[in-house]
A tleap script that builds the chain and sets N, CA, C and O, in Angstrom:
source leaprc.protein.ff14SB
mol = sequence {
  NMET GLN SER THR ASP SER LEU ARG GLU LEU
  ASN ALA LYS LEU LEU ALA GLU ILE ALA LYS
  LEU ARG LYS GLU ASN ALA GLU ILE PRO GLU
  LEU ARG GLU LYS LEU LEU ARG PHE ALA GLU
  VAL GLU ALA GLU ASN ALA LYS LEU ARG GLN
  ILE ILE GLU GLU ASN ALA ARG ARG ASP SER
  GLU ASN ALA GLU CLEU
}
set mol.1.N position { 1.795 -36.325 33.286 }
set mol.1.CA position { 1.128 -35.043 33.148 }
set mol.1.C position { 2.119 -33.926 33.445 }
set mol.1.O position { 2.970 -34.059 34.324 }
set mol.2.N position { 2.006 -32.826 32.708 }
set mol.2.CA position { 2.945 -31.719 32.876 }
set mol.2.C position { 2.685 -30.994 34.193 }
set mol.2.O position { 1.557 -30.910 34.678 }
set mol.3.N position { 3.763 -30.481 34.740 }
set mol.3.CA position { 3.630 -29.737 35.993 }
set mol.3.C position { 3.049 -28.360 35.725 }
set mol.3.O position { 3.046 -27.882 34.591 }
set mol.4.N position { 2.565 -27.739 36.767 }
set mol.4.CA position { 1.985 -26.403 36.661 }
set mol.4.C position { 3.010 -25.412 36.139 }
set mol.4.O position { 2.690 -24.565 35.306 }
set mol.5.N position { 4.249 -25.515 36.628 }
set mol.5.CA position { 5.293 -24.582 36.189 }
set mol.5.C position { 5.579 -24.718 34.693 }
set mol.5.O position { 5.734 -23.719 33.991 }
set mol.6.N position { 5.648 -25.949 34.214 }
set mol.6.CA position { 5.930 -26.132 32.786 }
set mol.6.C position { 4.758 -25.643 31.934 }
set mol.6.O position { 4.966 -25.120 30.839 }
set mol.7.N position { 3.538 -25.809 32.422 }
set mol.7.CA position { 2.377 -25.294 31.698 }
set mol.7.C position { 2.369 -23.771 31.688 }
set mol.7.O position { 2.011 -23.160 30.681 }
set mol.8.N position { 2.756 -23.162 32.786 }
set mol.8.CA position { 2.842 -21.695 32.838 }
set mol.8.C position { 3.914 -21.184 31.870 }
set mol.8.O position { 3.723 -20.179 31.186 }
set mol.9.N position { 5.029 -21.888 31.828 }
set mol.9.CA position { 6.105 -21.502 30.917 }
set mol.9.C position { 5.640 -21.613 29.460 }
set mol.9.O position { 5.890 -20.719 28.651 }
set mol.10.N position { 4.970 -22.705 29.140 }
set mol.10.CA position { 4.446 -22.893 27.795 }
set mol.10.C position { 3.416 -21.811 27.465 }
set mol.10.O position { 3.408 -21.279 26.355 }
set mol.11.N position { 2.555 -21.490 28.419 }
set mol.11.CA position { 1.544 -20.453 28.219 }
set mol.11.C position { 2.204 -19.104 27.948 }
set mol.11.O position { 1.752 -18.361 27.076 }
set mol.12.N position { 3.257 -18.781 28.675 }
set mol.12.CA position { 3.964 -17.513 28.478 }
set mol.12.C position { 4.578 -17.463 27.079 }
set mol.12.O position { 4.529 -16.427 26.417 }
set mol.13.N position { 5.156 -18.577 26.630 }
set mol.13.CA position { 5.736 -18.628 25.287 }
set mol.13.C position { 4.659 -18.439 24.224 }
set mol.13.O position { 4.859 -17.723 23.242 }
set mol.14.N position { 3.524 -19.084 24.428 }
set mol.14.CA position { 2.432 -18.960 23.464 }
set mol.14.C position { 1.869 -17.543 23.435 }
set mol.14.O position { 1.540 -17.030 22.365 }
set mol.15.N position { 1.757 -16.912 24.587 }
set mol.15.CA position { 1.279 -15.528 24.634 }
set mol.15.C position { 2.244 -14.591 23.913 }
set mol.15.O position { 1.814 -13.663 23.227 }
set mol.16.N position { 3.537 -14.829 24.067 }
set mol.16.CA position { 4.534 -14.014 23.374 }
set mol.16.C position { 4.425 -14.216 21.864 }
set mol.16.O position { 4.527 -13.256 21.099 }
set mol.17.N position { 4.221 -15.448 21.437 }
set mol.17.CA position { 4.070 -15.741 20.008 }
set mol.17.C position { 2.800 -15.088 19.456 }
set mol.17.O position { 2.810 -14.550 18.348 }
set mol.18.N position { 1.725 -15.132 20.213 }
set mol.18.CA position { 0.470 -14.492 19.792 }
set mol.18.C position { 0.676 -12.993 19.637 }
set mol.18.O position { 0.205 -12.404 18.663 }
set mol.19.N position { 1.370 -12.367 20.580 }
set mol.19.CA position { 1.630 -10.927 20.505 }
set mol.19.C position { 2.447 -10.594 19.261 }
set mol.19.O position { 2.178 -9.603 18.582 }
set mol.20.N position { 3.438 -11.421 18.969 }
set mol.20.CA position { 4.270 -11.212 17.781 }
set mol.20.C position { 3.429 -11.315 16.510 }
set mol.20.O position { 3.554 -10.481 15.613 }
set mol.21.N position { 2.578 -12.330 16.431 }
set mol.21.CA position { 1.739 -12.524 15.247 }
set mol.21.C position { 0.726 -11.395 15.087 }
set mol.21.O position { 0.437 -10.978 13.965 }
set mol.22.N position { 0.190 -10.901 16.186 }
set mol.22.CA position { -0.748 -9.775 16.112 }
set mol.22.C position { -0.057 -8.536 15.560 }
set mol.22.O position { -0.633 -7.795 14.763 }
set mol.23.N position { 1.183 -8.317 15.990 }
set mol.23.CA position { 1.943 -7.170 15.489 }
set mol.23.C position { 2.181 -7.314 13.986 }
set mol.23.O position { 2.012 -6.353 13.235 }
set mol.24.N position { 2.570 -8.505 13.548 }
set mol.24.CA position { 2.801 -8.747 12.122 }
set mol.24.C position { 1.510 -8.570 11.322 }
set mol.24.O position { 1.528 -7.994 10.235 }
set mol.25.N position { 0.401 -9.060 11.852 }
set mol.25.CA position { -0.882 -8.926 11.159 }
set mol.25.C position { -1.303 -7.469 11.041 }
set mol.25.O position { -1.951 -7.092 10.065 }
set mol.26.N position { -0.947 -6.654 12.010 }
set mol.26.CA position { -1.286 -5.233 11.960 }
set mol.26.C position { -0.538 -4.537 10.827 }
set mol.26.O position { -1.011 -3.527 10.307 }
set mol.27.N position { 0.613 -5.059 10.441 }
set mol.27.CA position { 1.425 -4.458 9.378 }
set mol.27.C position { 0.937 -4.838 7.979 }
set mol.27.O position { 1.313 -4.183 7.007 }
set mol.28.N position { 0.122 -5.864 7.854 }
set mol.28.CA position { -0.296 -6.367 6.541 }
set mol.28.C position { -1.020 -5.313 5.708 }
set mol.28.O position { -0.674 -5.152 4.538 }
set mol.29.N position { -2.010 -4.583 6.240 }
set mol.29.CA position { -2.673 -3.568 5.399 }
set mol.29.C position { -1.704 -2.507 4.878 }
set mol.29.O position { -1.816 -2.069 3.733 }
set mol.30.N position { -0.761 -2.098 5.713 }
set mol.30.CA position { 0.235 -1.105 5.282 }
set mol.30.C position { 1.095 -1.663 4.151 }
set mol.30.O position { 1.396 -0.957 3.188 }
set mol.31.N position { 1.485 -2.918 4.268 }
set mol.31.CA position { 2.302 -3.538 3.223 }
set mol.31.C position { 1.512 -3.705 1.926 }
set mol.31.O position { 2.060 -3.538 0.836 }
set mol.32.N position { 0.223 -4.034 2.044 }
set mol.32.CA position { -0.617 -4.144 0.842 }
set mol.32.C position { -0.707 -2.798 0.133 }
set mol.32.O position { -0.629 -2.725 -1.093 }
set mol.33.N position { -0.873 -1.739 0.914 }
set mol.33.CA position { -0.956 -0.398 0.338 }
set mol.33.C position { 0.344 -0.032 -0.376 }
set mol.33.O position { 0.319 0.524 -1.474 }
set mol.34.N position { 1.477 -0.343 0.248 }
set mol.34.CA position { 2.769 -0.057 -0.373 }
set mol.34.C position { 2.945 -0.859 -1.660 }
set mol.34.O position { 3.465 -0.345 -2.651 }
set mol.35.N position { 2.517 -2.107 -1.644 }
set mol.35.CA position { 2.628 -2.951 -2.833 }
set mol.35.C position { 1.757 -2.410 -3.963 }
set mol.35.O position { 2.179 -2.400 -5.120 }
set mol.36.N position { 0.555 -1.965 -3.641 }
set mol.36.CA position { -0.327 -1.378 -4.650 }
set mol.36.C position { 0.302 -0.122 -5.237 }
set mol.36.O position { 0.290 0.067 -6.453 }
set mol.37.N position { 0.848 0.729 -4.391 }
set mol.37.CA position { 1.495 1.958 -4.863 }
set mol.37.C position { 2.688 1.624 -5.761 }
set mol.37.O position { 2.899 2.268 -6.789 }
set mol.38.N position { 3.462 0.619 -5.368 }
set mol.38.CA position { 4.607 0.192 -6.169 }
set mol.38.C position { 4.145 -0.264 -7.554 }
set mol.38.O position { 4.765 0.081 -8.560 }
set mol.39.N position { 3.063 -1.035 -7.608 }
set mol.39.CA position { 2.540 -1.509 -8.891 }
set mol.39.C position { 2.091 -0.330 -9.752 }
set mol.39.O position { 2.303 -0.328 -10.965 }
set mol.40.N position { 1.474 0.669 -9.127 }
set mol.40.CA position { 1.052 1.858 -9.874 }
set mol.40.C position { 2.254 2.608 -10.446 }
set mol.40.O position { 2.223 3.060 -11.590 }
set mol.41.N position { 3.299 2.735 -9.654 }
set mol.41.CA position { 4.508 3.424 -10.114 }
set mol.41.C position { 5.164 2.643 -11.250 }
set mol.41.O position { 5.624 3.236 -12.226 }
set mol.42.N position { 5.208 1.332 -11.131 }
set mol.42.CA position { 5.780 0.507 -12.197 }
set mol.42.C position { 4.987 0.659 -13.497 }
set mol.42.O position { 5.575 0.731 -14.576 }
set mol.43.N position { 3.670 0.707 -13.400 }
set mol.43.CA position { 2.839 0.888 -14.597 }
set mol.43.C position { 3.103 2.251 -15.229 }
set mol.43.O position { 3.203 2.362 -16.451 }
set mol.44.N position { 3.214 3.273 -14.409 }
set mol.44.CA position { 3.506 4.616 -14.924 }
set mol.44.C position { 4.886 4.652 -15.581 }
set mol.44.O position { 5.062 5.279 -16.626 }
set mol.45.N position { 5.853 3.987 -14.977 }
set mol.45.CA position { 7.201 3.916 -15.564 }
set mol.45.C position { 7.171 3.235 -16.928 }
set mol.45.O position { 7.860 3.664 -17.854 }
set mol.46.N position { 6.380 2.180 -17.053 }
set mol.46.CA position { 6.272 1.485 -18.341 }
set mol.46.C position { 5.692 2.419 -19.401 }
set mol.46.O position { 6.165 2.445 -20.538 }
set mol.47.N position { 4.666 3.186 -19.027 }
set mol.47.CA position { 4.086 4.152 -19.973 }
set mol.47.C position { 5.123 5.190 -20.395 }
set mol.47.O position { 5.243 5.517 -21.575 }
set mol.48.N position { 5.865 5.700 -19.424 }
set mol.48.CA position { 6.872 6.718 -19.726 }
set mol.48.C position { 7.981 6.165 -20.613 }
set mol.48.O position { 8.460 6.862 -21.508 }
set mol.49.N position { 8.393 4.927 -20.379 }
set mol.49.CA position { 9.407 4.306 -21.238 }
set mol.49.C position { 8.904 4.207 -22.677 }
set mol.49.O position { 9.647 4.463 -23.625 }
set mol.50.N position { 7.642 3.835 -22.824 }
set mol.50.CA position { 7.062 3.734 -24.162 }
set mol.50.C position { 7.036 5.105 -24.839 }
set mol.50.O position { 7.343 5.216 -26.026 }
set mol.51.N position { 6.678 6.130 -24.102 }
set mol.51.CA position { 6.655 7.492 -24.654 }
set mol.51.C position { 8.051 7.921 -25.078 }
set mol.51.O position { 8.224 8.525 -26.136 }
set mol.52.N position { 9.047 7.609 -24.253 }
set mol.52.CA position { 10.435 7.956 -24.581 }
set mol.52.C position { 10.861 7.262 -25.869 }
set mol.52.O position { 11.488 7.875 -26.733 }
set mol.53.N position { 10.517 5.973 -25.996 }
set mol.53.CA position { 10.864 5.239 -27.220 }
set mol.53.C position { 10.174 5.842 -28.445 }
set mol.53.O position { 10.788 5.979 -29.503 }
set mol.54.N position { 8.898 6.200 -28.298 }
set mol.54.CA position { 8.177 6.806 -29.417 }
set mol.54.C position { 8.791 8.154 -29.787 }
set mol.54.O position { 8.928 8.470 -30.969 }
set mol.55.N position { 9.155 8.935 -28.801 }
set mol.55.CA position { 9.785 10.234 -29.072 }
set mol.55.C position { 11.129 10.062 -29.773 }
set mol.55.O position { 11.454 10.816 -30.690 }
set mol.56.N position { 11.901 9.080 -29.347 }
set mol.56.CA position { 13.195 8.826 -29.983 }
set mol.56.C position { 12.992 8.413 -31.439 }
set mol.56.O position { 13.742 8.837 -32.318 }
set mol.57.N position { 11.980 7.589 -31.691 }
set mol.57.CA position { 11.684 7.166 -33.064 }
set mol.57.C position { 11.269 8.369 -33.913 }
set mol.57.O position { 11.718 8.517 -35.049 }
set mol.58.N position { 10.421 9.214 -33.363 }
set mol.58.CA position { 9.991 10.410 -34.108 }
set mol.58.C position { 11.159 11.362 -34.354 }
set mol.58.O position { 11.280 11.947 -35.430 }
set mol.59.N position { 12.019 11.510 -33.342 }
set mol.59.CA position { 13.200 12.363 -33.522 }
set mol.59.C position { 14.065 11.839 -34.663 }
set mol.59.O position { 14.586 12.606 -35.473 }
set mol.60.N position { 14.206 10.521 -34.707 }
set mol.60.CA position { 15.001 9.906 -35.768 }
set mol.60.C position { 14.354 10.143 -37.132 }
set mol.60.O position { 15.037 10.464 -38.104 }
set mol.61.N position { 13.038 9.981 -37.194 }
set mol.61.CA position { 12.325 10.221 -38.454 }
set mol.61.C position { 12.439 11.685 -38.872 }
set mol.61.O position { 12.638 11.981 -40.050 }
set mol.62.N position { 12.315 12.590 -37.923 }
set mol.62.CA position { 12.418 14.020 -38.223 }
set mol.62.C position { 13.827 14.400 -38.675 }
set mol.62.O position { 13.992 15.280 -39.520 }
set mol.63.N position { 14.824 13.752 -38.123 }
set mol.63.CA position { 16.205 14.042 -38.505 }
set mol.63.C position { 16.459 13.628 -39.947 }
set mol.63.O position { 17.266 14.243 -40.643 }
set mol.64.N position { 15.771 12.589 -40.390 }
set mol.64.CA position { 15.929 12.116 -41.767 }
set mol.64.C position { 15.310 13.086 -42.764 }
set mol.64.O position { 15.716 13.138 -43.924 }
set mol.65.N position { 14.324 13.854 -42.305 }
set mol.65.CA position { 13.639 14.797 -43.213 }
set mol.65.C position { 14.481 15.991 -43.367 }
set mol.65.O position { 14.109 16.920 -44.085 }
savepdb mol mol.pdb
quit
């Protein structure tokens, strides 16, 4: 059977690990929000790239006229 001191040491390590995990879990909503914002920006960038390509095509067509 483990001694009281070794059990206390193990308990302290587990409490430290729990505190670390709680801190990481607190960051999850913030990271989800950042990821959502990133996805929105990427979608907007894709739209803008398409607009740029369409404008370049129209410019080329207009130059031919």
